[in-house]
Amino acid sequence: MMNRYLRWIPASLCIAICSHAFSDEGMYPVSELPRLKLETKGLKIGSEELFNADKVSVVDGICKVNGCTGSFVSADGLIITNHHCAFDAIQKGSSSSNDILQDGFIAKTRADEIRAVGYTVRITESYSDVSKEVLQVASDTMPFLDRTKAIDKRRKELEKEAEQKNAGLRAEVAEMFPGKTYVLFLYTYLKDVRLVFAPPISIGAFGGETDNWEWPRHTGDFSFMRAYTAPNGSAAEYSPENVPFKPKRPIRVNAQGVNEEDFVFILGYPGRTVRQKTASFFRYEQNIRLPIVAELYAWQIAEMEKAGAVDRGVAIKHSSRSKSLANVEKRSRGQVLGLKRTDLVSKRVDEETKLKEFVNAKPEFKAKYSNLFREIDSVYEEMSANGPVELHFKELRSACRTLSFAFTLLDAAVERQKEDLDREAPYMERNFSLTMQQLKLDVGDLDRNTDVVMMNGMLERLQKLNANKAIPELNVIVGGSPEDSKSVKTALQQAIMNTRLGDVAFIEECSKKTPAELERVQDGVLQVMIRLYPAYRKLRDLDKERDGKLNQLYGSLVEVKQAYEPTTFVPDANATLRITYGRVRGYSPADAVQRTPISTLDGVLEKTTGSEPYISPKKLLATVAAKDFGPFVHPKLGKVPVAILYDTDTTGGNSGSPVLNANAELVAVNFDRTFEATINDFAWNSSYSRSIGVDIRYVLWVTGRVYGANHLLEEMGVSSR
Ligand code: ASP
């Protein structure tokens, strides 16, 4: 239930949404539901049942699970989300001797559930417009870096005040329109999360990277988790005394699923879209950032796979990171192709030409905005010129895990000398224990040999770019004569093999040290990071300065666009609660190619070769052979449906979102998009934008018939017969 006094509809956003009320594009804040008139689109219940500031409503059953979405599907805090969303927990619960990643996991009783360390679950409780309160600290004449810092600090102050006023809730101020609109969200924030059920990876990620971002799809990308609270119902850290969380209104599961052309909608936490950006931004993405990301990730994935091929323990350690890099790598390639295919840059250039003409035709606009586009373009041109060096330098401390650990420790030491509100967010009191928890989990996944390979690969790339010219701090690891670099390479290799940064107790010890104390620690990797650290800070400030400038300029661009034609707006995703709607629908990805929107078990069998990535577990094959389909057969198709396709507007973060039917019952769990729809983040289009969900009938069949976890079906109120 949302607090009435915090009801929110910012004026600028309202214009944007009102004008799009009849289009299918858009991830709308739920406060805008009445304007969407979903009853005329196919919704069979009143939209006030979905979200009502004064009453318990459907949105109370939706939660954010780390960067994904989930739905409460029982009165006892049972959450359905994706396999890939629970992947970290599954991986951390696996070892070569108890490989739940490979074999799957079923908690027969609540006591058997596995702690999902590092997981949090949040539920939106209320929101309010705080744009004025945020922007009062910013002026147009401020240096850009100061502007970003002032806005950031103000957001943190408002969060702190809100948390003081609302004990037990978590506050976050989200930027809705850059430089214009800010909204304070209050969340119930649960920290004891456990793994309940996961199918084997051969079902959860059936088809692997070959099928990822593709349709037709036959992946059972689902899992069950459970959120717990203290016995009195308040949010609490893990404790065996904790009890299942009681959602205000769980989502009903409908085992009948959906048919082609049925109305569906999705509630969830889409991460980020950037649809209001200029042509120069898209040029930067297409020509610089995305190709670099794709190359760097493809190389790292290949190296991790090589290392994992000879040692299952190493493969398990790499699995989570490798999977998420692979996901972004393929998406980046899809986005480059999509940008070219849709010719987005030229289209945006044409739009901007019209906007410029509009500005120049009005003296008062001309006086204010005539340099607007030039200024925005100059930021991206500068970013493009420096992009290769900067992006590789950033990746150095991401690819090489020990350097990343050293950075976090050093950064924490420096930041924690400051007042809480002046610190970078991960080191603030409210976040630090989670930051440390994550760091320790990452340390557990270190494989030193792979780390040496990553370091060498990054050094070669940085050397080729002569990166030390722009970043002299890099001289410590690149630069100099070939002989010098050879001996530096050997020294770095030894530093990685001998560093104590692979030891959780050492990490814990270092996390309590001041920067001066860290400088005295004799550890090769830490010492290298101490030399590189000033350059990383400089780059972070430079990014903030760019953000400050763009933030202000995009604020002006919104003004120009509103004056020109309000219809061009759709609110960008920013990891806050949104609704999107559409229909179960096929598409034509290419000339003479027509794709239908429901895949079935037949496809699983057709694809199963017995070798990666198309292995089906024996139990699944035996259940098929026994024709044990239970009540989960699609009446028209006569088969168990596996996945469905629909034309809603989704992005990353919508992973795990419920796909709901016209009565707001869960009929599928969203997990992906088609290859053409990777471009959704930049532009949505009803002809190519399709999202993919695992059909509830496949979820129930796998859980109940194949793996016998009928207690979960019962808990959801679903019959297995
Ligand atoms: N599979 C996607 C992801 O994990 C979900 C999406 O982006 O649509 O990011």
XYZ file of C-alpha atoms and ligand atoms in Angstrom:
730
model
C 0.000 0.000 0.000
C 1.429 3.389 -0.962
C 1.079 6.318 1.397
C -1.496 8.752 0.156
C 0.445 11.805 1.239
C 3.314 10.777 -0.954
C 1.346 10.449 -4.152
C 3.353 11.807 -6.972
C 2.951 13.087 -10.523
C 5.730 15.449 -11.616
C 4.543 18.022 -14.096
C 7.166 17.492 -16.785
C 6.795 13.728 -16.719
C 3.037 14.062 -16.877
C 3.226 15.854 -20.208
C 5.421 13.122 -21.547
C 3.155 10.344 -20.412
C -0.158 11.940 -21.306
C 0.945 12.314 -24.864
C 1.836 8.640 -25.075
C -1.223 7.225 -23.431
C -2.271 5.411 -26.602
C 1.050 4.064 -27.702
C 2.548 0.732 -26.714
C 6.011 2.106 -26.126
C 6.931 3.038 -22.618
C 7.795 1.818 -19.165
C 5.425 3.927 -17.115
C 5.640 4.837 -13.443
C 2.642 3.134 -11.815
C 1.281 6.475 -10.643
C 0.400 7.073 -14.301
C -1.784 3.976 -14.581
C -5.119 5.832 -14.707
C -3.912 7.699 -17.793
C -2.982 4.518 -19.637
C -6.625 3.373 -19.710
C -5.588 -0.264 -19.737
C -9.238 -1.306 -19.508
C -9.559 -0.216 -23.142
C -6.476 -2.222 -24.116
C -7.550 -5.548 -22.629
C -7.221 -5.357 -18.840
C -10.232 -7.083 -17.282
C -9.922 -5.647 -13.776
C -9.948 -2.007 -12.725
C -6.509 -0.389 -12.970
C -6.956 0.825 -9.373
C -6.516 -2.829 -8.379
C -3.050 -2.784 -9.893
C -1.896 0.278 -8.040
C -3.832 2.230 -5.496
C -2.122 4.666 -3.189
C -4.691 4.020 -0.470
C -5.181 0.258 -0.634
C -3.291 -2.977 -0.913
C -2.871 -3.662 -4.629
C -1.103 -5.898 -7.142
C 2.147 -3.899 -6.995
C 2.531 -4.990 -3.372
C 3.350 -8.442 -4.705
C 6.253 -7.233 -6.865
C 9.821 -6.945 -5.595
C 13.282 -6.032 -6.746
C 15.767 -8.883 -6.285
C 19.228 -7.305 -6.554
C 19.299 -6.014 -10.148
C 16.327 -8.163 -11.206
C 12.607 -8.332 -10.479
C 10.619 -11.017 -8.673
C 7.031 -11.756 -7.620
C 5.802 -13.029 -4.299
C 3.774 -16.087 -5.182
C 2.769 -17.274 -1.720
C 1.746 -15.820 1.602
C 5.072 -17.101 2.974
C 7.453 -14.907 1.020
C 8.099 -17.357 -1.840
C 9.559 -15.443 -4.793
C 9.641 -16.509 -8.411
C 12.394 -14.973 -10.508
C 14.844 -16.109 -13.204
C 17.506 -18.776 -12.941
C 19.993 -16.162 -14.135
C 18.865 -13.816 -11.347
C 19.559 -16.436 -8.683
C 22.728 -17.501 -10.487
C 25.142 -15.998 -7.956
C 23.434 -17.806 -5.100
C 23.392 -21.059 -7.062
C 27.044 -20.681 -7.965
C 28.092 -19.818 -4.408
C 26.195 -22.877 -3.172
C 28.094 -25.117 -5.626
C 31.347 -26.975 -5.370
C 32.900 -29.768 -7.411
C 31.524 -32.251 -4.871
C 28.055 -30.683 -4.534
C 27.400 -29.167 -7.927
C 23.927 -27.638 -7.626
C 24.650 -25.481 -10.667
C 24.826 -28.630 -12.728
C 22.359 -30.814 -10.843
C 19.800 -28.252 -9.692
C 18.566 -27.668 -6.166
C 15.375 -28.486 -4.273
C 14.860 -27.466 -0.651
C 12.552 -30.202 0.606
C 11.868 -28.229 3.782
C 12.408 -24.603 4.766
C 15.387 -25.713 6.851
C 17.088 -26.970 3.661
C 16.958 -23.604 1.913
C 20.362 -22.107 1.132
C 21.326 -18.616 2.261
C 21.677 -16.316 -0.758
C 24.478 -14.156 0.594
C 24.672 -10.724 -1.024
C 20.988 -10.754 -2.037
C 18.472 -8.120 -1.001
C 14.798 -7.786 -1.805
C 12.983 -4.478 -1.899
C 9.331 -3.564 -2.224
C 8.202 -0.085 -3.216
C 6.158 1.486 -0.425
C 5.751 5.092 -1.517
C 7.197 7.910 -3.574
C 7.149 11.671 -3.754
C 8.448 14.381 -6.051
C 11.521 16.039 -4.509
C 12.751 17.844 -7.623
C 12.615 21.258 -5.989
C 14.423 20.084 -2.872
C 17.177 18.522 -4.980
C 17.634 21.280 -7.530
C 17.746 24.096 -4.991
C 21.444 23.297 -4.453
C 22.344 23.555 -8.150
C 22.818 26.682 -10.209
C 23.512 27.123 -13.903
C 26.709 28.993 -13.161
C 28.302 26.323 -10.973
C 31.318 24.393 -12.280
C 29.970 21.090 -13.565
C 31.881 18.867 -11.161
C 30.597 20.922 -8.226
C 27.081 20.687 -9.612
C 27.165 16.900 -9.776
C 28.632 16.667 -6.307
C 26.079 19.107 -4.865
C 23.149 17.226 -6.408
C 24.536 13.873 -5.235
C 24.989 15.134 -1.717
C 21.533 16.647 -1.615
C 20.036 13.345 -2.746
C 21.881 11.567 0.052
C 20.692 14.137 2.600
C 17.091 13.644 1.554
C 17.521 9.882 1.757
C 18.957 10.165 5.237
C 16.153 12.448 6.420
C 13.536 10.124 4.952
C 15.085 7.079 6.620
C 15.125 8.890 9.946
C 11.450 9.718 9.556
C 10.501 6.228 8.373
C 12.369 3.823 10.600
C 13.126 0.494 8.979
C 12.537 1.658 5.403
C 15.190 2.302 2.806
C 15.089 5.603 0.889
C 16.451 6.265 -2.603
C 16.204 9.457 -4.644
C 15.978 8.564 -8.331
C 16.588 10.902 -11.248
C 13.599 10.613 -13.586
C 14.470 13.267 -16.182
C 18.144 14.350 -16.164
C 18.575 17.682 -14.472
C 14.793 18.110 -14.086
C 12.855 15.596 -12.034
C 13.812 13.674 -8.900
C 11.634 11.266 -6.945
C 12.143 9.916 -3.455
C 11.203 6.235 -3.150
C 10.730 4.413 0.129
C 11.296 0.680 0.160
C 10.822 -2.222 2.505
C 14.327 -3.670 2.346
C 14.810 -7.357 3.179
C 18.273 -8.757 3.732
C 17.657 -12.404 4.523
C 17.033 -14.128 1.202
C 17.331 -17.863 0.547
C 17.418 -20.189 -2.430
C 14.465 -22.587 -2.571
C 14.533 -24.255 -5.982
C 16.679 -24.073 -9.098
C 16.507 -26.391 -12.098
C 19.833 -27.730 -13.434
C 21.684 -25.161 -15.547
C 20.990 -27.367 -18.567
C 17.321 -26.329 -18.175
C 17.831 -22.873 -16.588
C 20.201 -21.795 -19.352
C 19.269 -24.351 -22.042
C 20.816 -23.199 -25.311
C 23.499 -21.176 -23.483
C 24.910 -18.185 -25.276
C 23.911 -19.615 -28.668
C 20.248 -19.129 -27.794
C 20.647 -16.132 -25.470
C 18.953 -13.031 -26.967
C 17.265 -15.239 -29.578
C 13.868 -16.562 -30.505
C 12.674 -19.342 -30.720
C 13.726 -20.144 -27.199
C 13.457 -23.257 -25.020
C 15.062 -22.127 -21.782
C 13.567 -22.780 -18.351
C 15.039 -19.587 -16.944
C 13.297 -19.602 -13.559
C 14.064 -20.228 -9.891
C 12.396 -19.812 -6.512
C 13.770 -17.863 -3.566
C 12.277 -16.857 -0.232
C 12.546 -13.637 1.780
C 12.699 -13.721 5.572
C 12.222 -11.168 8.350
C 12.790 -11.086 12.085
C 10.010 -12.842 14.058
C 8.345 -9.445 14.622
C 8.133 -8.868 10.867
C 10.884 -6.256 10.647
C 13.715 -6.451 8.115
C 16.733 -8.234 9.575
C 20.075 -9.766 8.648
C 20.127 -13.545 8.268
C 19.300 -15.484 11.417
C 18.003 -19.028 11.890
C 15.266 -17.474 14.057
C 13.910 -15.464 11.133
C 10.478 -16.206 9.703
C 9.125 -15.985 6.123
C 8.182 -12.488 4.984
C 4.427 -11.924 4.680
C 3.709 -9.974 1.484
C 0.635 -7.744 1.668
C -0.799 -9.334 -1.452
C 0.917 -12.233 -3.230
C 0.524 -12.532 -6.994
C -1.880 -15.270 -8.099
C -0.431 -17.902 -10.403
C -2.614 -19.010 -13.299
C -1.626 -22.465 -14.519
C -3.716 -22.041 -17.670
C -1.224 -19.595 -19.159
C -1.980 -17.487 -22.226
C -2.695 -17.712 -25.939
C -1.453 -15.826 -28.970
C -2.827 -12.241 -29.080
C -3.792 -12.259 -25.388
C -3.302 -8.994 -23.504
C -0.368 -9.114 -21.049
C 1.416 -6.591 -18.895
C 4.583 -6.521 -16.857
C 5.363 -4.891 -13.543
C 9.041 -4.631 -12.750
C 12.223 -2.698 -12.247
C 13.691 -2.013 -15.717
C 17.297 -0.883 -15.324
C 18.240 1.773 -17.826
C 17.148 3.074 -21.195
C 18.597 6.097 -22.976
C 16.021 7.107 -25.529
C 16.242 10.868 -25.199
C 19.937 11.129 -26.104
C 21.426 12.954 -29.055
C 22.880 11.593 -32.303
C 26.370 12.264 -30.945
C 25.707 9.928 -28.016
C 24.525 7.141 -30.323
C 27.589 7.706 -32.523
C 29.800 7.293 -29.447
C 27.991 4.085 -28.492
C 28.029 2.634 -32.006
C 31.608 3.465 -32.941
C 33.482 3.526 -29.662
C 32.022 2.066 -26.485
C 30.011 -0.938 -27.648
C 32.669 -2.396 -29.992
C 35.307 -2.043 -27.265
C 33.086 -3.707 -24.669
C 32.286 -6.548 -27.088
C 35.973 -7.166 -27.880
C 37.135 -7.025 -24.258
C 34.377 -9.272 -22.986
C 34.669 -11.838 -25.800
C 38.357 -12.202 -25.026
C 37.811 -12.550 -21.262
C 35.034 -15.103 -21.712
C 37.255 -17.179 -24.013
C 40.071 -17.118 -21.437
C 37.736 -18.076 -18.596
C 36.323 -20.926 -20.649
C 39.826 -22.197 -21.425
C 40.713 -22.181 -17.748
C 37.425 -23.811 -16.746
C 37.646 -26.561 -19.372
C 40.396 -28.345 -17.448
C 39.131 -27.790 -13.904
C 35.459 -27.905 -12.859
C 36.274 -26.003 -9.637
C 37.689 -23.127 -11.694
C 34.736 -23.321 -14.089
C 32.331 -22.899 -11.154
C 34.318 -19.928 -9.845
C 34.162 -18.225 -13.242
C 30.612 -19.189 -14.118
C 28.759 -16.164 -12.781
C 31.152 -13.553 -14.126
C 31.561 -15.310 -17.422
C 27.793 -15.555 -17.860
C 27.164 -11.902 -17.157
C 29.999 -10.794 -19.459
C 28.636 -13.081 -22.184
C 25.196 -11.554 -21.765
C 26.556 -8.026 -22.202
C 28.928 -9.042 -24.990
C 26.147 -10.437 -27.171
C 23.829 -7.574 -26.283
C 26.529 -5.069 -27.281
C 26.966 -6.762 -30.649
C 23.196 -6.758 -31.095
C 23.065 -3.079 -30.255
C 25.761 -2.134 -32.766
C 23.905 -4.062 -35.475
C 20.603 -2.553 -34.342
C 21.984 0.980 -34.395
C 23.171 0.431 -37.948
C 20.025 -1.389 -39.086
C 17.697 1.280 -37.747
C 20.024 4.076 -38.847
C 19.346 5.722 -35.537
C 22.173 8.238 -35.818
C 20.899 9.694 -39.104
C 17.331 9.727 -37.840
C 18.361 11.595 -34.730
C 20.399 14.033 -36.848
C 17.245 14.788 -38.861
C 15.206 15.334 -35.698
C 17.868 17.614 -34.306
C 17.981 19.623 -37.522
C 14.283 20.352 -37.047
C 14.785 21.255 -33.398
C 17.615 23.598 -34.312
C 15.465 25.313 -36.929
C 12.735 25.675 -34.327
C 15.150 27.214 -31.806
C 16.659 29.596 -34.341
C 13.246 30.791 -35.469
C 12.338 32.141 -32.027
C 14.535 34.938 -30.704
C 13.942 34.090 -27.023
C 14.818 30.425 -27.697
C 17.745 31.356 -29.866
C 19.219 33.504 -27.110
C 18.967 30.639 -24.651
C 19.546 27.461 -26.634
C 21.469 28.226 -29.803
C 24.625 26.495 -28.511
C 22.810 23.603 -26.891
C 23.526 20.873 -29.447
C 27.082 22.020 -30.047
C 27.774 21.786 -26.336
C 26.257 18.331 -25.949
C 28.121 17.118 -29.032
C 31.408 18.450 -27.732
C 31.128 16.267 -24.600
C 30.627 13.102 -26.659
C 33.326 14.092 -29.136
C 35.767 14.448 -26.274
C 34.582 11.120 -24.816
C 35.003 9.487 -28.222
C 38.530 10.817 -28.649
C 39.596 9.547 -25.220
C 37.265 6.542 -25.152
C 39.660 3.745 -26.159
C 42.226 4.653 -23.502
C 39.684 5.405 -20.786
C 37.576 2.320 -21.397
C 40.617 0.042 -21.413
C 42.004 1.674 -18.295
C 38.703 1.135 -16.493
C 38.562 -2.457 -17.685
C 42.077 -3.114 -16.364
C 40.797 -3.040 -12.816
C 37.729 -5.009 -13.651
C 39.302 -7.772 -15.746
C 42.140 -8.238 -13.280
C 40.274 -9.212 -10.138
C 43.098 -8.668 -7.644
C 43.505 -5.096 -8.909
C 39.785 -4.648 -8.443
C 39.982 -5.890 -4.819
C 42.921 -3.562 -4.158
C 41.008 -0.640 -5.633
C 37.968 -1.229 -3.432
C 40.106 -1.417 -0.295
C 42.032 1.714 -1.128
C 38.979 3.627 -2.230
C 37.159 2.599 0.942
C 40.090 3.767 3.073
C 40.165 7.165 1.359
C 36.420 7.682 1.278
C 35.818 6.548 4.834
C 38.004 9.380 6.092
C 35.225 11.724 4.930
C 31.880 12.639 6.440
C 29.300 9.993 5.609
C 27.331 12.138 3.137
C 30.478 13.146 1.255
C 31.533 9.591 0.528
C 31.054 7.630 -2.666
C 27.845 5.638 -2.145
C 29.386 2.142 -1.644
C 31.332 3.367 1.373
C 28.529 5.164 3.195
C 27.491 3.579 6.499
C 24.217 2.342 5.007
C 25.998 0.471 2.204
C 29.414 -0.478 3.489
C 28.619 -3.879 4.952
C 27.035 -4.941 1.646
C 30.071 -3.640 -0.253
C 32.363 -5.690 1.976
C 30.149 -8.737 1.715
C 30.291 -8.539 -2.080
C 34.046 -8.023 -2.025
C 34.527 -11.147 0.071
C 32.271 -13.170 -2.223
C 34.314 -11.995 -5.202
C 37.545 -12.902 -3.422
C 36.192 -16.430 -3.044
C 35.959 -16.658 -6.847
C 39.561 -15.652 -7.513
C 41.622 -17.874 -9.781
C 45.141 -16.470 -9.836
C 46.225 -18.091 -13.104
C 43.306 -16.501 -14.918
C 44.101 -13.208 -13.248
C 47.644 -13.292 -14.663
C 46.235 -13.938 -18.142
C 43.843 -11.003 -17.747
C 46.597 -8.702 -16.540
C 48.844 -9.636 -19.476
C 46.041 -9.191 -21.989
C 45.133 -5.792 -20.620
C 48.782 -4.686 -20.577
C 49.187 -5.599 -24.240
C 46.090 -3.615 -25.133
C 47.113 -0.593 -23.085
C 50.585 -0.709 -24.605
C 49.190 -0.770 -28.129
C 47.135 2.299 -27.308
C 50.158 4.086 -25.804
C 47.837 4.664 -22.904
C 50.656 5.808 -20.638
C 50.894 9.036 -22.691
C 47.425 10.072 -21.540
C 47.675 8.364 -18.150
C 51.289 8.673 -16.931
C 50.472 6.661 -13.791
C 50.385 3.657 -16.132
C 54.170 3.899 -16.564
C 54.417 1.668 -13.524
C 53.021 -1.255 -15.535
C 53.368 -0.317 -19.214
C 55.836 1.799 -21.118
C 59.598 1.671 -21.154
C 61.708 -0.545 -23.419
C 60.585 -4.064 -24.421
C 63.063 -5.458 -21.843
C 61.585 -3.222 -19.143
C 58.079 -4.370 -19.952
C 59.189 -7.989 -19.852
C 60.559 -7.646 -16.356
C 57.535 -5.595 -15.245
C 55.324 -8.370 -16.585
C 57.227 -10.999 -14.639
C 57.053 -8.888 -11.481
C 53.305 -8.408 -11.895
C 52.798 -12.103 -12.440
C 54.640 -12.816 -9.193
C 52.688 -10.105 -7.415
C 49.388 -11.726 -8.454
C 50.548 -15.233 -7.540
C 51.751 -14.050 -4.122
C 49.223 -11.379 -3.192
C 47.300 -11.843 0.026
C 44.275 -10.232 -1.616
C 42.934 -13.721 -2.231
C 42.546 -14.177 1.497
C 39.299 -13.014 3.095
C 40.904 -12.471 6.517
C 43.512 -10.174 4.945
C 40.754 -8.265 3.132
C 38.925 -7.842 6.423
C 42.104 -6.596 8.091
C 42.844 -4.114 5.273
C 39.287 -2.788 5.321
C 40.012 -1.278 8.724
C 43.168 0.539 7.671
C 43.677 4.191 6.777
C 45.236 5.098 3.400
C 48.580 5.738 5.123
C 48.468 2.346 6.796
C 47.619 0.640 3.513
C 50.638 2.282 1.907
C 52.847 0.476 4.382
C 51.391 -2.948 3.598
C 53.901 -5.065 1.705
C 51.782 -6.490 -1.062
C 52.754 -6.225 -4.732
C 49.240 -5.828 -6.157
C 48.197 -3.341 -3.510
C 51.335 -1.325 -4.209
C 50.590 -1.224 -7.944
C 47.080 -0.006 -7.211
C 48.428 2.668 -4.884
C 50.352 4.050 -7.864
C 47.395 3.812 -10.253
C 44.771 5.050 -7.826
C 45.168 8.833 -8.438
C 44.467 8.252 -12.126
C 41.297 6.321 -11.318
C 40.089 9.117 -9.070
C 40.874 11.709 -11.736
C 38.862 9.736 -14.246
C 35.944 9.403 -11.838
C 35.913 13.161 -11.352
C 36.108 13.695 -15.092
C 33.070 11.435 -15.534
C 31.223 13.425 -12.891
C 32.122 16.663 -14.603
C 30.773 15.307 -17.895
C 27.650 14.103 -16.103
C 27.136 17.512 -14.525
C 27.420 19.206 -17.876
C 25.187 16.735 -19.676
C 22.696 16.786 -16.844
C 22.255 20.513 -17.237
C 22.260 20.403 -21.038
C 19.756 17.542 -21.243
C 17.544 19.509 -18.865
C 17.532 22.286 -21.478
C 16.934 19.780 -24.257
C 13.798 18.581 -22.461
C 12.576 22.199 -22.415
C 13.193 22.588 -26.140
C 11.521 19.286 -26.980
C 8.517 20.093 -24.844
C 8.074 23.400 -26.603
C 8.515 21.791 -30.011
C 6.337 18.708 -29.705
C 5.462 17.096 -26.386
C 4.656 13.787 -28.050
C 8.315 12.822 -28.393
C 8.660 11.800 -24.740
C 8.729 8.454 -23.032
C 10.171 8.255 -19.512
C 13.494 6.435 -19.483
C 13.918 3.413 -17.219
C 15.964 4.020 -14.062
C 15.547 0.864 -11.947
C 12.323 2.114 -10.348
C 8.941 0.383 -10.485
C 7.320 0.537 -13.936
C 4.505 -0.974 -15.942
C 4.523 -1.902 -19.611
C 1.838 -3.696 -21.617
C 1.316 -5.479 -24.924
C 0.164 -8.733 -26.481
C 1.491 -12.243 -26.983
C 2.628 -11.795 -30.546
C 5.097 -13.139 -33.122
C 7.188 -11.040 -35.485
C 9.135 -11.000 -38.679
C 12.859 -10.489 -38.015
C 13.777 -10.601 -41.703
C 12.248 -10.752 -45.127
C 10.141 -13.899 -45.549
C 10.812 -15.005 -41.981
C 7.818 -15.254 -39.677
C 8.142 -16.277 -36.023
C 5.203 -17.562 -33.982
C 5.034 -16.612 -30.291
C 4.824 -19.880 -28.331
C 7.566 -22.525 -28.177
C 6.925 -26.015 -26.794
C 8.606 -29.069 -25.317
C 8.916 -30.464 -28.851
C 11.508 -27.782 -29.499
C 13.476 -28.806 -26.412
C 13.624 -32.354 -27.737
C 14.494 -31.248 -31.271
C 17.351 -29.110 -29.997
C 18.696 -31.675 -27.526
C 21.948 -33.077 -28.942
C 23.456 -34.280 -25.685
C 26.326 -31.852 -25.940
C 26.682 -28.228 -24.816
C 24.661 -26.100 -24.878
C 21.811 -28.487 -25.699
C 21.853 -31.134 -22.999
C 18.561 -32.123 -21.409
C 18.628 -33.800 -17.997
C 17.703 -37.488 -17.901
C 14.801 -36.746 -15.585
C 13.275 -34.341 -18.078
C 13.650 -36.836 -20.921
C 12.182 -39.633 -18.782
C 9.180 -37.499 -17.826
C 8.581 -36.777 -21.510
C 8.978 -40.465 -22.384
C 6.391 -41.321 -19.721
C 4.081 -38.690 -21.269
C 3.704 -37.320 -17.779
C 2.551 -33.828 -18.697
C -0.008 -33.335 -15.927
C -2.429 -30.476 -16.498
C 0.217 -28.326 -18.193
C -0.584 -28.987 -21.831
C -1.616 -26.011 -23.973
C -5.174 -26.873 -25.040
C -4.796 -25.595 -28.602
C -1.218 -26.744 -29.237
C -1.601 -30.063 -27.413
C 1.899 -29.687 -25.966
C 3.573 -28.196 -22.916
C 4.491 -24.613 -23.827
C 8.030 -23.553 -22.887
C 8.419 -19.875 -23.702
C 6.302 -17.020 -25.010
C 6.997 -13.863 -26.985
C 5.217 -10.503 -26.503
C 5.581 -6.902 -27.607
C 5.941 -5.126 -24.266
C 8.695 -2.577 -23.678
C 11.376 -4.127 -21.439
C 15.053 -3.918 -20.686
C 17.625 -5.470 -18.318
C 16.237 -5.389 -14.787
C 12.936 -6.693 -16.120
C 14.567 -10.089 -15.811
C 12.362 -12.082 -13.449
C 9.368 -9.771 -13.889
C 5.950 -11.363 -13.819
C 4.120 -11.466 -17.138
C 0.524 -10.952 -16.021
C -2.712 -11.700 -17.851
C -5.809 -9.515 -18.123
C -6.765 -10.483 -14.544
C -3.311 -9.709 -13.151
C -2.415 -13.391 -12.736
C 1.091 -14.623 -13.384
C 1.329 -16.533 -16.667
C 5.055 -16.290 -17.428
C 8.333 -14.948 -16.073
C 10.150 -12.470 -18.288
C 13.822 -13.273 -18.931
C 15.083 -11.924 -22.229
C 14.530 -10.125 -25.493
C 15.101 -11.064 -29.136
C 18.385 -10.101 -30.790
C 16.684 -7.273 -32.691
C 15.232 -5.969 -29.422
C 18.641 -5.460 -27.798
C 18.267 -2.015 -29.354
C 15.274 -1.379 -27.031
C 17.609 0.457 -24.691
C 17.990 3.127 -27.380
C 14.781 2.818 -29.395
C 11.628 0.729 -29.176
C 9.579 -0.294 -32.174
C 6.484 -2.474 -32.369
C 7.810 -4.303 -35.433
C 11.013 -5.623 -33.876
C 10.800 -5.150 -30.090
C 9.877 -8.489 -28.540
C 10.469 -9.779 -25.027
C 10.676 -13.417 -23.966
C 9.249 -15.147 -20.899
C 9.257 -18.699 -19.612
C 5.674 -19.987 -19.721
C 4.227 -20.749 -16.276
C 3.161 -24.193 -17.522
C 6.807 -25.106 -18.196
C 7.807 -23.728 -14.780
C 5.141 -25.839 -13.068
C 5.804 -28.935 -15.163
C 9.574 -28.851 -14.498
C 9.126 -28.074 -10.794
C 6.294 -30.482 -10.090
C 6.322 -33.299 -12.654
C 10.034 -33.502 -13.479
C 11.532 -32.743 -10.056
C 8.644 -33.627 -7.772
C 8.670 -30.366 -5.819
C 4.878 -30.440 -5.592
C 5.032 -28.776 -2.179
C 5.940 -25.559 -4.018
C 2.961 -25.880 -6.350
C 0.750 -26.413 -3.326
C 2.274 -23.389 -1.653
C 1.346 -21.345 -4.729
C -2.158 -22.764 -4.681
C -1.668 -24.642 -7.952
C -2.815 -28.192 -8.527
C -0.230 -30.578 -9.922
C -2.847 -33.016 -11.213
N 18.272 -11.287 -20.424
C 18.280 -9.915 -20.209
C 19.291 -9.501 -19.191
O 19.630 -10.301 -18.369
C 16.945 -9.354 -19.891
C 16.737 -8.206 -20.781
O 17.656 -7.380 -20.868
O 15.705 -8.107 -21.421
O 19.796 -8.412 -19.180
